[in-house]
Amino acid sequence: IVSLPKERGWVSPYLYLFQGFWCPSTHIQGVFNFQKNFDAKDSDVIIASFPKSGTTWLKALTFAIVNHKRFPLENHPLLTSNPHQLVPFVELIFRGDIHELISHLSTMNKPRLFGTHIPFPSLPMSIKESNCKIVYIYRNPFDTFISSWSFFNNIRPKSLPTLTIEEAFEMYCKGIIGFGPSWDHMLGYWKESLATPNKILFLKYEDLREDTNFHVKRIAEFLGCPFTEEEESSGMVENIINLCSFEKMKNLEVNKFGIVGGSIEKKYLFRKAEIGDWVNYFSPSMVEKLSKIIENKLSGSGLSFKI
Ligand code: A3P
């Protein structure tokens, strides 16, 4: 375990190099407990992602998809709860009282939906060995970096100096960021999705934006809850897309105020949701440096990004 001084780190607590990834100190106990105690059920659905890749959106869509027969849209839980409250991060809920949590988990409605930022190799064995499903989202690392840098400056305690883009970029290029390196994270799930396509659905934020309708139906089929023809012709897929859209979610009262995940102001989860916003921040030398790293790390994997 290696620690990074907090003044120079992304967030106020420390990051620890643990099992090959940089784990925020706030999450480490939860990661241990989750690895040791989580008993996956075949019906579980895990939303996995590298932070700032579209997790909130995918959680909302998946919650609406798997519950499409259960909740009327006009009275939907997503109108009154933040997606992270409906689909909690396992590494966060496992920070609490384990006995109470385990008995609560065993009584949850099926399918149970959870989120995680933990890299594939560090997931509990029960997830790997059961028939539970994983939906993974990744995003162009240039945009993920800008999204992370903005987000962490917003949520950093005001007592700490603002993290400059140069400092953040140097750390990001070394892979030092919560749950990073980001390329190892996506490659871990990517390789596993090639080996077990029925277990892991690998989605790209940019593709989901380009044809949300197609991917919503794809997620529904993958999770074994496809829309019927009548549901489709009644506009249900479009209604779910609208309910989970950036504009809709950002402007809901429940997402404008209050905190989630212990200390994160919900409003900071919704920034611009633009593809290619990085061009407004990157210098030519930054473009060159990150392009080379990504090309080198992803070479031969079959994964690539348009920049
Ligand atoms: P930007 O910072 O580029 O705006 P995560 O949910 O993994 O933290 O990812 C955050 C990114 O997803 C942010 O990107 C945020 O604005 C965007 N986002 C949040 N809700 C979204 C939604 N409903 N649809 C599309 N993008 C969304």
Short mmCIF file of C-alpha atoms and ligand atoms in Angstrom, two decimals, residues 49-58 60-61 84 89 117 137 139 143-144 146-148 150-151 205 209 241 243-250 268-275 277, ligand 1:
data_model
loop_
_atom_site.label_atom_id
_atom_site.label_comp_id
_atom_site.label_asym_id
_atom_site.label_seq_id
_atom_site.Cartn_x
_atom_site.Cartn_y
_atom_site.Cartn_z
CA SER A 49 -17.52 1.88 -14.78
CA PHE A 50 -14.46 4.01 -14.47
CA PRO A 51 -15.52 7.22 -12.65
CA LYS A 52 -16.90 10.03 -14.84
CA SER A 53 -17.70 7.74 -17.76
CA GLY A 54 -21.50 8.03 -17.61
CA THR A 55 -22.23 5.91 -14.55
CA THR A 56 -25.13 8.06 -13.31
CA TRP A 57 -26.83 7.87 -16.70
CA LEU A 58 -26.32 4.12 -17.08
CA ALA A 60 -30.76 5.53 -14.35
CA LEU A 61 -31.34 3.76 -17.68
CA HIS A 84 -27.02 6.56 -7.00
CA PHE A 89 -22.14 1.59 -5.10
CA HIS A 117 -15.92 1.31 -9.83
CA ILE A 137 -19.61 1.79 -19.60
CA ARG A 139 -15.79 6.86 -22.37
CA ASP A 143 -13.40 13.69 -21.90
CA THR A 144 -13.19 11.47 -18.82
CA ILE A 146 -11.74 16.79 -18.06
CA SER A 147 -14.89 15.54 -16.37
CA SER A 148 -12.81 14.15 -13.45
CA SER A 150 -13.75 19.52 -12.97
CA PHE A 151 -15.60 17.19 -10.63
CA TYR A 205 -20.73 6.49 -23.71
CA ARG A 209 -25.41 9.03 -26.95
CA ILE A 241 -34.81 7.79 -22.68
CA LEU A 243 -36.83 10.32 -18.24
CA CYS A 244 -33.09 9.58 -18.02
CA SER A 245 -31.91 12.37 -20.32
CA PHE A 246 -29.29 14.81 -19.08
CA GLU A 247 -31.62 17.82 -19.30
CA LYS A 248 -34.43 16.06 -17.46
CA MET A 249 -32.23 14.62 -14.69
CA LYS A 250 -30.16 17.77 -14.17
CA TYR A 268 -21.95 18.18 -9.47
CA LEU A 269 -22.92 14.87 -11.10
CA PHE A 270 -24.46 16.81 -13.98
CA ARG A 271 -22.01 19.13 -15.72
CA LYS A 272 -22.19 19.49 -19.55
CA ALA A 273 -22.51 15.95 -20.92
CA GLU A 274 -20.83 17.04 -24.14
CA ILE A 275 -18.80 14.83 -26.40
CA ASP A 277 -15.50 19.11 -24.57
P1 A3P B 1 -19.29 15.89 -18.08
O1 A3P B 1 -18.46 16.19 -16.88
O2 A3P B 1 -18.47 15.78 -19.34
O3 A3P B 1 -20.43 16.82 -18.24
P2 A3P B 1 -20.40 9.72 -13.98
O4 A3P B 1 -21.88 9.61 -13.88
O5 A3P B 1 -19.70 8.44 -14.29
O6 A3P B 1 -19.85 10.46 -12.82
O7 A3P B 1 -20.11 10.61 -15.29
C1 A3P B 1 -20.32 11.99 -15.26
C2 A3P B 1 -20.48 12.50 -16.67
O8 A3P B 1 -21.73 12.04 -17.21
C3 A3P B 1 -20.54 14.02 -16.65
O9 A3P B 1 -19.95 14.44 -17.88
C4 A3P B 1 -22.04 14.27 -16.62
O10 A3P B 1 -22.41 15.56 -17.05
C5 A3P B 1 -22.55 13.17 -17.55
N1 A3P B 1 -23.96 12.83 -17.31
C6 A3P B 1 -24.63 12.83 -16.14
N2 A3P B 1 -25.90 12.48 -16.32
C7 A3P B 1 -26.06 12.23 -17.64
C8 A3P B 1 -27.18 11.86 -18.44
N3 A3P B 1 -28.38 11.67 -17.91
N4 A3P B 1 -26.98 11.68 -19.75
C9 A3P B 1 -25.75 11.87 -20.31
N5 A3P B 1 -24.67 12.25 -19.62
C10 A3P B 1 -24.81 12.43 -18.28
#
